[in-house]
Each structure stands twice: as structure tokens, then as C-alpha cells.
Amino acid sequence: MASQTRFRTLEDDRVSAEEMDEIRQENIAYQYLCHLEEARVWIQACIKEDLPPPTELEESLRNGVYLAKLAHFFAPETVPVKKIYDFDQKCYQDRGLDFRHTDNINHWLNAMKTINMPVFFYPDTFDVYDKKNMPKVIYCLHALSLYLFKLGKAPQIQDLYGKLQFTFEEIDAIRKELEKYGIQMPAFGKIGGILANELPVDAAALHAAVIAINNAIDLGNSAKTLETMENPVVSFCGIISEMSERYQTTLYEVKKLKMEEAHNRSLDLDYIPDVYDEYLTKDEIQNCVSDVNKLVSLELVDDALIKGDEKALLKALTNSYLELSLKDFSQLNISWYLKALTEEKNRHESNNNNYILSQNDIQNAMEIANMEASNQLKLDEAVKEINSVIKLKDPLMTVSALKNPNAKLGPIIEEAATLYQEEFLTILQENGKDLVY
């Protein structure tokens, strides 16, 4: 439960004026925590790196490393990796903030200028570095996410309001922090309206392009629908020509449902019609494209698992549709992924035949596979070390290598060092090759 106080309402007759103000402040704090988590999840999707939880996000942004990495994501020529100071944050972990970290923040600000992001949204360098106005920083990240999405350069940010739970202590801590700095919360809900007047796309041309797509969907001609969707004015992400028929089918079904809902609303006498009540918006079309791409990707993974084909699985896991979603992928571990994903699929199919793994299923199985691969690598290295020291004929070094926890050999008796040395050396010499585990 997020907080007991969030279940009180301003309409409650028993709520005093002082309590009403407290409830408002708690709601503002809760909304801000949701915006922090939305920004955190979006940045992670862009830079493919885990960020601290929302309650720690503000502090983690102060050195600008994550912001500079984000800048590299959407403007790599402006912010190459070599420009990012303290890339692995080792200096920050050892010594804390230093003034060179402001370079990272400035790289981010400059990168936004290169893509003509409206300067209205920009925070000051020291709003970040000194935490003078972190809500404005998060506000800017939300605006940047929408701007990049409409340019076809980044995934869409999620709306998590009402879907997250925070403790009373977390909400209260944020509330006190906001009160401490006396900062007015930016109007996150108005970002779209502001950007609509700032985006370097003629509104009439965009509207006409979206209407053309809707008309093509109604005709049921997938080739024509694809042609209208490839209009550069709408700048969709991830359009794959081979998927045109599946786009057509999905778009038609979604549009049909939207028209039915509009018809039901039209029965209300107070209903005021709007063209987009029945037509799909640009964002809704993009969501359909993304949904189809995701489903196709999962089907490719499933097909590779059925065939037991490592190469096909590698191709499926590294295709552009899933690129933003899978973390900690290593091509070296593909055989481990095949094993773990096959086991995961078999586990689900014991209750559900022909089950297709979800992205969460795949990510969880990959994490298990990565751990198993890492443990096996450590074991192999430990065995290699044991073989090396046996050949040196030093009992103390041999027993030390045998005691390596990565070797997983159980209790080792130091007093038997000479015996270990003699026995292993004899076996090694008789076999004429290194000992295996």
C-alpha cells in the first residue's frame, strides 16, 4: 500500500483544512515519485543500463554520467563515449562529486540543442549538480522522451501514475524534500501541448499523413497502408516492410474497436464528436507497430527453441525489435540461453501447450543462464589453475589452489598437501593430459 493517507479524499467532510493541505502535498509527492520512476525506466530502456530506484534517482543524476550516456544514445556524434567523464563512476564512488562531472551535464544540454529540443524545457547545470531544482530536470527528461519518440529516435515513456506503490516514509521524504527547496512542481501534463507547437513538423502535414494512414487501413490494402506509414512526416520507429500484412491486420482491429467505442459514446446527448474519436492517432499507430514487432520477435525466439538452433536464437535475440528490452545479453552465452530458455518453455508447456515465452520470461531465463555461465567459467579457471600448480610440484601451492571456493571441491585438509600433490601429479602424468573437474 502506497500510504494510508492517500486513501483520504479532499471531499471527505471530516477532513480539516490543515489535513486537506497535507493530502494535497502527499498527492504531489506521490505523483512526483511516479514521474521519477517513469524517467528511470525510460532512461534504462535507452542506455541499456540499470539505474537506482526512484527514491535515489535524483542523487544518481547529479554527476551527469547517466545523462551523458543518454545524450550519447540520441546524439552519438555530439557526445561520443570518450567524452563522458567517469564513465564507470569509479571516481564518483571513491571520491564523490567533483567539478568535472558538470562536463557530463553540459554534454547532455548541448546534445539536446543539436536535435533542436525546445530550450524552454532545459534546466540549469547547477539545477542538476547542486540539486537546486531536480523536478525541472525530471520534467525535461519527460519532455525529451516525448520529443525523441515523435522524432522516431526513442521508445515511448510509460504512464505509471496509480500503478505504483510507495511506503508512507518514501512519500513523506519526497514531500519534505520538495518543501525544503520550496520548488513548484512543473506541469508534466502540459508537455505534449507545448511540444505540439515546437516540434519541427508542420501540424497540418502531420494531420494529413495520419488521416491518409487511417484511410488506407479502411481499404484493407497492406501495401498501401505501409506506403502511407513510411511517409517521413510521421517518422515511425521500427517499420519493417515484411510485416506489412500483420500491421494491416492489427491496425484494422484496433481501429474497428475504437470506432465501436466512439459509436457508443455518440449515443450520449452531450457527446461532442472529434475526428480522432474514430481515427487512430500517430501514437496509437506506433503502439500497434511496436506490438506487432514484439510479437514477431517472440515468435522467432520460440521457433529457434523448437528447432534447438543456436544461430537462429542468436539472430532472434539480437534483432532490432527486442534490442531495447533485453539487458545483460552476451553472445558468448548463447548455448546457455538456449538451454535455459528451452527449460523455461518446457516448464510453462506442462500447463499450457504451445506456450510462447514473454519478454519477462526471456529476461529471467537469461539472468539465470548468465549466472550459470559465470559460475562455469570460474570453475574452469579454477581447474586450469589447479593443473598449473600441480606441475610446479609445490604441495602448498597445490593445496591453496584446491581450496579456491570456485573449484567447489569440498573440505581440503592442509596436512594432506604432500599426498594431494603426489596423487594428482601421478594421475596427470599417467593420463598425459590435464585433469578435468
Short mmCIF file of C-alpha atoms in Angstrom, two decimals:
data_model
loop_
_atom_site.label_atom_id
_atom_site.label_comp_id
_atom_site.label_asym_id
_atom_site.label_seq_id
_atom_site.Cartn_x
_atom_site.Cartn_y
_atom_site.Cartn_z
CA MET A 1 0.00 0.00 0.00
CA ALA A 2 1.49 3.34 -1.01
CA SER A 3 0.38 5.27 2.05
CA GLN A 4 -2.58 5.26 4.38
CA THR A 5 -3.11 9.00 3.85
CA ARG A 6 -3.62 8.54 0.11
CA PHE A 7 -7.00 6.96 0.80
CA ARG A 8 -8.33 10.12 2.36
CA THR A 9 -10.07 12.44 -0.11
CA LEU A 10 -10.48 16.18 -0.26
CA GLU A 11 -14.26 15.69 -0.42
CA ASP A 12 -14.38 13.99 2.98
CA ASP A 13 -16.37 16.22 5.38
CA ARG A 14 -14.22 15.05 8.28
CA VAL A 15 -11.03 16.39 6.72
CA SER A 16 -9.84 19.69 8.19
CA ALA A 17 -8.27 22.49 6.13
CA GLU A 18 -4.85 21.55 7.50
CA GLU A 19 -5.38 17.90 6.60
CA MET A 20 -6.57 18.90 3.12
CA ASP A 21 -3.30 20.70 2.51
CA GLU A 22 -1.37 17.71 3.81
CA ILE A 23 -3.26 15.39 1.45
CA ARG A 24 -2.50 17.68 -1.49
CA GLN A 25 1.19 17.67 -0.63
CA GLU A 26 1.21 13.88 -0.30
CA ASN A 27 -0.51 13.50 -3.67
CA ILE A 28 2.04 15.82 -5.28
CA ALA A 29 4.85 13.78 -3.73
CA TYR A 30 3.27 10.53 -4.95
CA GLN A 31 2.85 11.92 -8.48
CA TYR A 32 6.47 13.08 -8.49
CA LEU A 33 7.68 9.64 -7.38
CA CYS A 34 5.73 8.16 -10.31
CA HIS A 35 7.39 10.66 -12.67
CA LEU A 36 10.79 9.69 -11.25
CA GLU A 37 10.11 6.01 -11.91
CA GLU A 38 8.81 6.76 -15.41
CA ALA A 39 12.02 8.66 -16.20
CA ARG A 40 14.17 5.92 -14.66
CA VAL A 41 12.54 3.13 -16.70
CA TRP A 42 12.77 5.18 -19.89
CA ILE A 43 16.48 6.03 -19.45
CA GLN A 44 17.20 2.36 -18.73
CA ALA A 45 15.49 1.38 -21.98
CA CYS A 46 17.62 3.90 -23.89
CA ILE A 47 21.07 3.27 -22.40
CA LYS A 48 20.55 -0.43 -21.53
CA GLU A 49 21.81 0.01 -18.00
CA ASP A 50 20.15 -0.36 -14.60
CA LEU A 51 19.56 2.84 -12.63
CA PRO A 52 18.97 3.23 -8.88
CA PRO A 53 15.36 3.13 -7.59
CA PRO A 54 13.19 6.28 -7.96
CA THR A 55 13.85 7.39 -4.37
CA GLU A 56 17.59 7.57 -5.23
CA LEU A 57 17.31 8.73 -8.84
CA GLU A 58 17.79 12.45 -8.20
CA GLU A 59 21.07 11.86 -6.36
CA SER A 60 22.31 9.42 -9.01
CA LEU A 61 21.80 12.01 -11.77
CA ARG A 62 23.96 14.68 -10.13
CA ASN A 63 27.26 13.51 -11.62
CA GLY A 64 25.71 13.62 -15.09
CA VAL A 65 27.06 10.21 -16.14
CA TYR A 66 23.63 8.73 -16.90
CA LEU A 67 22.60 11.97 -18.62
CA ALA A 68 25.73 11.93 -20.79
CA LYS A 69 25.10 8.28 -21.69
CA LEU A 70 21.55 9.27 -22.63
CA ALA A 71 23.00 12.06 -24.80
CA HIS A 72 25.27 9.52 -26.48
CA PHE A 73 22.18 7.40 -27.20
CA PHE A 74 20.33 10.10 -29.17
CA ALA A 75 23.30 12.21 -30.35
CA PRO A 76 26.37 9.91 -30.54
CA GLU A 77 28.30 12.26 -32.82
CA THR A 78 27.88 15.13 -30.36
CA VAL A 79 28.64 13.02 -27.28
CA PRO A 80 30.94 10.10 -28.13
CA VAL A 81 31.70 7.70 -25.28
CA LYS A 82 35.23 9.08 -24.89
CA LYS A 83 33.75 12.46 -23.93
CA ILE A 84 31.90 11.07 -20.91
CA TYR A 85 33.85 11.79 -17.74
CA ASP A 86 34.00 8.99 -15.14
CA PHE A 87 32.08 6.61 -17.43
CA ASP A 88 32.14 3.73 -14.93
CA GLN A 89 31.51 6.15 -11.99
CA LYS A 90 34.56 4.81 -10.14
CA CYS A 91 35.78 8.32 -9.29
CA TYR A 92 32.33 9.22 -8.02
CA GLN A 93 32.19 6.10 -5.85
CA ASP A 94 35.68 6.73 -4.46
CA ARG A 95 35.66 10.50 -4.01
CA GLY A 96 32.12 11.73 -4.62
CA LEU A 97 31.23 14.64 -6.88
CA ASP A 98 33.93 16.75 -8.44
CA PHE A 99 33.58 19.75 -10.72
CA ARG A 100 34.48 17.80 -13.87
CA HIS A 101 31.16 16.00 -13.51
CA THR A 102 29.48 19.21 -14.69
CA ASP A 103 31.00 18.49 -18.11
CA ASN A 104 28.68 15.49 -18.39
CA ILE A 105 25.62 17.62 -17.65
CA ASN A 106 26.71 20.20 -20.22
CA HIS A 107 27.21 17.45 -22.82
CA TRP A 108 23.59 16.44 -22.26
CA LEU A 109 22.35 20.03 -22.61
CA ASN A 110 24.40 20.55 -25.78
CA ALA A 111 23.14 17.29 -27.26
CA MET A 112 19.55 18.48 -26.83
CA LYS A 113 20.43 21.66 -28.72
CA THR A 114 21.75 19.65 -31.67
CA ILE A 115 18.35 17.98 -32.13
CA ASN A 116 16.53 21.32 -31.68
CA MET A 117 14.86 20.33 -28.43
CA PRO A 118 12.97 23.48 -27.27
CA VAL A 119 15.15 25.38 -24.75
CA PHE A 120 12.04 26.15 -22.69
CA PHE A 121 12.47 22.75 -21.01
CA TYR A 122 16.20 22.96 -20.21
CA PRO A 123 17.33 23.01 -16.57
CA ASP A 124 20.46 24.85 -15.49
CA THR A 125 23.66 22.86 -14.99
CA PHE A 126 23.52 23.50 -11.25
CA ASP A 127 19.85 22.51 -11.04
CA VAL A 128 21.34 19.04 -11.53
CA TYR A 129 24.78 19.24 -9.93
CA ASP A 130 23.65 21.05 -6.76
CA LYS A 131 20.08 19.64 -6.77
CA LYS A 132 18.71 23.17 -6.93
CA ASN A 133 15.70 22.13 -8.99
CA MET A 134 15.53 18.41 -9.66
CA PRO A 135 11.79 18.45 -10.59
CA LYS A 136 12.73 20.63 -13.57
CA VAL A 137 15.38 18.07 -14.54
CA ILE A 138 12.82 15.25 -14.45
CA TYR A 139 10.35 17.49 -16.31
CA CYS A 140 12.99 18.00 -19.02
CA LEU A 141 13.60 14.24 -19.27
CA HIS A 142 9.88 13.66 -19.77
CA ALA A 143 9.76 16.33 -22.48
CA LEU A 144 12.88 14.88 -24.11
CA SER A 145 11.34 11.40 -24.13
CA LEU A 146 8.22 12.63 -25.95
CA TYR A 147 10.30 14.76 -28.33
CA LEU A 148 12.58 11.84 -29.25
CA PHE A 149 9.62 9.47 -29.56
CA LYS A 150 7.89 11.78 -32.03
CA LEU A 151 11.14 12.05 -33.98
CA GLY A 152 11.33 8.26 -34.07
CA LYS A 153 14.55 8.16 -32.04
CA ALA A 154 13.48 6.58 -28.74
CA PRO A 155 10.82 4.38 -27.12
CA GLN A 156 7.74 5.94 -25.60
CA ILE A 157 7.82 6.77 -21.88
CA GLN A 158 5.33 4.83 -19.75
CA ASP A 159 2.49 6.36 -17.74
CA LEU A 160 2.83 4.72 -14.30
CA TYR A 161 0.60 7.03 -12.26
CA GLY A 162 -1.65 4.98 -9.99
CA LYS A 163 0.19 1.77 -10.88
CA LEU A 164 2.99 2.13 -8.34
CA GLN A 165 3.06 1.71 -4.59
CA PHE A 166 5.36 3.58 -2.23
CA THR A 167 5.65 3.47 1.53
CA PHE A 168 4.46 6.34 3.68
CA GLU A 169 8.11 7.01 4.58
CA GLU A 170 9.11 7.32 0.91
CA ILE A 171 6.25 9.69 0.11
CA ASP A 172 6.91 11.73 3.24
CA ALA A 173 10.63 12.00 2.48
CA ILE A 174 9.93 13.35 -1.02
CA ARG A 175 7.29 15.71 0.34
CA LYS A 176 9.75 17.17 2.85
CA GLU A 177 12.44 17.46 0.17
CA LEU A 178 10.10 19.44 -2.09
CA GLU A 179 9.04 21.67 0.80
CA LYS A 180 12.67 22.19 1.82
CA TYR A 181 13.60 23.67 -1.56
CA GLY A 182 10.27 25.46 -1.98
CA ILE A 183 10.01 24.24 -5.58
CA GLN A 184 6.80 24.47 -7.56
CA MET A 185 6.05 21.24 -9.41
CA PRO A 186 6.21 21.65 -13.21
CA ALA A 187 3.07 20.88 -15.22
CA PHE A 188 4.02 17.46 -16.55
CA GLY A 189 0.60 17.05 -18.13
CA LYS A 190 1.12 20.04 -20.43
CA ILE A 191 4.34 18.81 -22.03
CA GLY A 192 2.55 17.37 -25.06
CA GLY A 193 0.68 20.60 -25.74
CA ILE A 194 3.84 22.70 -25.52
CA LEU A 195 5.79 20.37 -27.80
CA ALA A 196 2.95 20.31 -30.33
CA ASN A 197 3.78 23.93 -31.12
CA GLU A 198 7.54 23.41 -31.04
CA LEU A 199 8.19 20.21 -32.99
CA PRO A 200 9.85 20.74 -36.37
CA VAL A 201 6.87 19.16 -38.15
CA ASP A 202 4.05 21.09 -39.78
CA ALA A 203 0.89 20.22 -37.82
CA ALA A 204 -1.31 20.24 -40.92
CA ALA A 205 1.07 17.95 -42.81
CA LEU A 206 1.25 15.53 -39.87
CA HIS A 207 -2.54 15.51 -39.52
CA ALA A 208 -2.96 14.84 -43.24
CA ALA A 209 -0.43 12.00 -43.13
CA VAL A 210 -2.19 10.32 -40.18
CA ILE A 211 -5.59 10.64 -41.91
CA ALA A 212 -4.08 9.05 -45.04
CA ILE A 213 -2.89 6.09 -42.97
CA ASN A 214 -6.36 5.67 -41.45
CA ASN A 215 -7.99 5.74 -44.90
CA ALA A 216 -5.53 3.14 -46.16
CA ILE A 217 -6.30 0.90 -43.18
CA ASP A 218 -10.00 1.02 -44.08
CA LEU A 219 -9.22 -0.11 -47.65
CA GLY A 220 -7.56 -3.26 -46.30
CA ASN A 221 -4.60 -2.92 -48.68
CA SER A 222 -1.47 -3.71 -46.66
CA ALA A 223 0.89 -2.37 -49.34
CA LYS A 224 -0.93 0.97 -49.45
CA THR A 225 -1.05 1.15 -45.65
CA LEU A 226 2.69 0.51 -45.50
CA GLU A 227 3.33 3.21 -48.10
CA THR A 228 1.43 5.82 -46.08
CA MET A 229 3.14 4.75 -42.86
CA GLU A 230 6.57 5.28 -44.44
CA ASN A 231 5.81 8.96 -45.01
CA PRO A 232 8.78 10.76 -43.32
CA VAL A 233 6.39 13.34 -41.85
CA VAL A 234 5.12 10.81 -39.29
CA SER A 235 8.59 9.32 -38.58
CA PHE A 236 7.53 6.00 -37.07
CA CYS A 237 10.04 3.78 -35.25
CA GLY A 238 10.75 0.23 -36.40
CA ILE A 239 8.69 -0.04 -39.58
CA ILE A 240 9.59 -3.38 -41.22
CA SER A 241 8.23 -3.79 -44.74
CA GLU A 242 7.97 -7.59 -44.37
CA MET A 243 5.50 -7.08 -41.54
CA SER A 244 3.03 -5.03 -43.63
CA GLU A 245 0.21 -7.61 -43.59
CA ARG A 246 0.46 -8.06 -39.84
CA TYR A 247 0.48 -4.28 -39.34
CA GLN A 248 -2.63 -4.05 -41.51
CA THR A 249 -4.49 -6.73 -39.57
CA THR A 250 -3.62 -5.28 -36.15
CA LEU A 251 -4.34 -1.68 -37.15
CA TYR A 252 -7.68 -2.67 -38.66
CA GLU A 253 -8.78 -4.48 -35.50
CA VAL A 254 -7.69 -1.65 -33.19
CA LYS A 255 -9.37 0.96 -35.38
CA LYS A 256 -12.55 -1.10 -35.54
CA LEU A 257 -12.66 -1.29 -31.74
CA LYS A 258 -12.08 2.47 -31.45
CA MET A 259 -14.94 3.17 -33.88
CA GLU A 260 -17.28 0.94 -31.86
CA GLU A 261 -16.38 2.79 -28.67
CA ALA A 262 -16.97 6.13 -30.42
CA HIS A 263 -20.39 4.94 -31.63
CA ASN A 264 -21.37 4.02 -28.06
CA ARG A 265 -20.31 7.46 -26.81
CA SER A 266 -22.24 9.16 -29.62
CA LEU A 267 -25.49 7.92 -28.07
CA ASP A 268 -24.89 10.39 -25.22
CA LEU A 269 -26.70 13.68 -25.91
CA ASP A 270 -23.71 15.64 -24.53
CA TYR A 271 -21.28 13.95 -26.94
CA ILE A 272 -19.14 16.34 -29.00
CA PRO A 273 -17.55 14.49 -31.96
CA ASP A 274 -13.87 14.73 -32.87
CA VAL A 275 -12.11 13.23 -35.87
CA TYR A 276 -9.72 11.26 -33.64
CA ASP A 277 -12.61 9.63 -31.82
CA GLU A 278 -12.73 7.16 -34.74
CA TYR A 279 -9.32 7.64 -36.34
CA LEU A 280 -6.12 6.23 -34.87
CA THR A 281 -3.65 8.83 -33.67
CA LYS A 282 0.03 8.75 -34.57
CA ASP A 283 0.89 7.34 -31.13
CA GLU A 284 -1.75 4.62 -31.40
CA ILE A 285 -0.38 3.58 -34.81
CA GLN A 286 3.14 3.50 -33.39
CA ASN A 287 1.96 1.33 -30.49
CA CYS A 288 0.43 -1.15 -32.96
CA VAL A 289 3.70 -1.31 -34.90
CA SER A 290 5.64 -1.90 -31.68
CA ASP A 291 3.21 -4.60 -30.54
CA VAL A 292 3.49 -6.47 -33.86
CA ASN A 293 7.29 -6.22 -33.87
CA LYS A 294 7.45 -7.52 -30.32
CA LEU A 295 5.17 -10.44 -31.06
CA VAL A 296 7.14 -11.37 -34.19
CA SER A 297 10.35 -11.27 -32.17
CA LEU A 298 8.92 -13.60 -29.55
CA GLU A 299 7.74 -15.96 -32.29
CA LEU A 300 11.26 -16.02 -33.77
CA VAL A 301 12.67 -16.93 -30.36
CA ASP A 302 10.04 -19.65 -29.97
CA ASP A 303 10.82 -21.10 -33.40
CA ALA A 304 14.54 -21.22 -32.58
CA LEU A 305 13.80 -23.06 -29.32
CA ILE A 306 11.61 -25.62 -31.08
CA LYS A 307 14.42 -26.27 -33.57
CA GLY A 308 17.13 -26.16 -30.88
CA ASP A 309 19.06 -23.84 -33.22
CA GLU A 310 21.69 -21.64 -31.52
CA LYS A 311 22.29 -19.49 -34.60
CA ALA A 312 18.58 -18.84 -35.07
CA LEU A 313 18.23 -18.00 -31.38
CA LEU A 314 21.16 -15.58 -31.54
CA LYS A 315 19.58 -13.85 -34.54
CA ALA A 316 16.20 -13.67 -32.78
CA LEU A 317 17.61 -12.27 -29.54
CA THR A 318 19.72 -9.63 -31.29
CA ASN A 319 17.12 -8.37 -33.75
CA SER A 320 16.27 -4.69 -33.53
CA TYR A 321 12.74 -5.27 -32.16
CA LEU A 322 13.93 -6.56 -28.78
CA GLU A 323 17.16 -4.57 -28.61
CA LEU A 324 15.88 -2.04 -26.09
CA SER A 325 14.38 -4.63 -23.76
CA LEU A 326 16.96 -7.33 -23.10
CA LYS A 327 19.62 -6.46 -20.54
CA ASP A 328 22.99 -8.12 -19.93
CA PHE A 329 22.91 -10.08 -23.18
CA SER A 330 26.18 -11.83 -24.05
CA GLN A 331 26.72 -13.56 -27.37
CA LEU A 332 29.24 -15.84 -25.64
CA ASN A 333 26.45 -17.32 -23.53
CA ILE A 334 24.12 -18.28 -26.39
CA SER A 335 24.37 -22.03 -25.67
CA TRP A 336 23.42 -21.33 -22.05
CA TYR A 337 20.49 -19.20 -23.22
CA LEU A 338 19.25 -22.00 -25.46
CA LYS A 339 19.33 -24.42 -22.54
CA ALA A 340 17.69 -22.04 -20.04
CA LEU A 341 15.01 -20.78 -22.44
CA THR A 342 14.14 -24.33 -23.55
CA GLU A 343 13.75 -25.38 -19.91
CA GLU A 344 11.57 -22.31 -19.25
CA LYS A 345 9.38 -23.08 -22.26
CA ASN A 346 9.02 -26.75 -21.24
CA ARG A 347 8.09 -25.69 -17.71
CA HIS A 348 5.23 -23.49 -19.00
CA GLU A 349 4.09 -26.05 -21.56
CA SER A 350 3.45 -28.56 -18.80
CA ASN A 351 0.34 -26.46 -18.09
CA ASN A 352 -0.14 -24.64 -21.41
CA ASN A 353 0.62 -26.30 -24.74
CA ASN A 354 2.36 -24.21 -27.42
CA TYR A 355 3.28 -21.55 -24.87
CA ILE A 356 5.33 -18.63 -26.29
CA LEU A 357 7.75 -17.07 -23.81
CA SER A 358 7.14 -13.43 -22.89
CA GLN A 359 9.86 -10.80 -22.67
CA ASN A 360 9.90 -11.22 -18.89
CA ASP A 361 10.27 -14.98 -19.29
CA ILE A 362 13.21 -14.47 -21.64
CA GLN A 363 14.88 -11.88 -19.42
CA ASN A 364 14.55 -14.05 -16.31
CA ALA A 365 15.90 -17.13 -18.09
CA MET A 366 18.81 -15.08 -19.47
CA GLU A 367 19.73 -13.90 -15.99
CA ILE A 368 19.81 -17.50 -14.74
CA ALA A 369 21.87 -18.55 -17.78
CA ASN A 370 24.32 -15.68 -17.25
CA MET A 371 24.83 -16.76 -13.64
CA GLU A 372 25.35 -20.40 -14.62
CA ALA A 373 27.78 -19.43 -17.38
CA SER A 374 29.70 -17.21 -14.97
CA ASN A 375 29.92 -19.99 -12.37
CA GLN A 376 31.11 -22.46 -15.00
CA LEU A 377 33.77 -20.02 -16.21
CA LYS A 378 35.03 -19.58 -12.66
CA LEU A 379 35.08 -23.35 -12.22
CA ASP A 380 37.02 -23.84 -15.47
CA GLU A 381 39.55 -21.20 -14.45
CA ALA A 382 39.96 -22.82 -11.02
CA VAL A 383 40.58 -26.24 -12.62
CA LYS A 384 43.08 -24.70 -15.01
CA GLU A 385 44.92 -23.12 -12.07
CA ILE A 386 44.99 -26.45 -10.20
CA ASN A 387 46.56 -28.18 -13.18
CA SER A 388 49.16 -25.42 -13.49
CA VAL A 389 50.29 -25.56 -9.85
CA ILE A 390 50.37 -29.39 -9.76
CA LYS A 391 53.03 -29.22 -12.47
CA LEU A 392 55.09 -26.86 -10.28
CA LYS A 393 55.37 -29.69 -7.70
CA ASP A 394 54.77 -27.36 -4.75
CA PRO A 395 52.35 -29.03 -2.25
CA LEU A 396 51.48 -25.75 -0.52
CA MET A 397 50.57 -24.04 -3.80
CA THR A 398 48.56 -27.09 -4.83
CA VAL A 399 46.53 -27.17 -1.64
CA SER A 400 45.94 -23.42 -1.94
CA ALA A 401 44.56 -23.89 -5.46
CA LEU A 402 42.39 -26.79 -4.30
CA LYS A 403 40.87 -24.57 -1.58
CA ASN A 404 39.70 -22.00 -4.14
CA PRO A 405 35.92 -21.79 -3.46
CA ASN A 406 35.28 -21.57 -7.20
CA ALA A 407 36.68 -25.09 -7.56
CA LYS A 408 33.84 -26.45 -5.38
CA LEU A 409 35.91 -29.40 -4.15
CA GLY A 410 34.61 -29.50 -0.62
CA PRO A 411 36.80 -29.74 2.51
CA ILE A 412 40.54 -29.72 1.77
CA ILE A 413 42.91 -30.98 4.50
CA GLU A 414 46.07 -28.87 4.57
CA GLU A 415 48.01 -31.62 6.38
CA ALA A 416 47.48 -33.82 3.31
CA ALA A 417 49.14 -31.32 0.97
CA THR A 418 52.02 -33.66 0.08
CA LEU A 419 49.65 -36.56 -0.56
CA TYR A 420 47.43 -34.41 -2.79
CA GLN A 421 50.49 -33.29 -4.72
CA GLU A 422 51.81 -36.81 -5.25
CA GLU A 423 48.48 -38.37 -6.18
CA PHE A 424 47.42 -35.63 -8.63
CA LEU A 425 50.84 -35.46 -10.25
CA THR A 426 50.80 -39.24 -10.76
CA ILE A 427 47.34 -39.18 -12.36
CA LEU A 428 48.31 -36.21 -14.53
CA GLN A 429 51.46 -37.97 -15.76
CA GLU A 430 49.64 -41.25 -16.42
CA ASN A 431 46.86 -39.54 -18.39
CA GLY A 432 49.28 -37.38 -20.34
CA LYS A 433 46.78 -34.51 -20.26
CA ASP A 434 45.30 -32.03 -17.79
CA LEU A 435 42.87 -33.22 -15.16
CA VAL A 436 39.21 -32.40 -15.67
CA TYR A 437 36.90 -31.42 -12.84
#
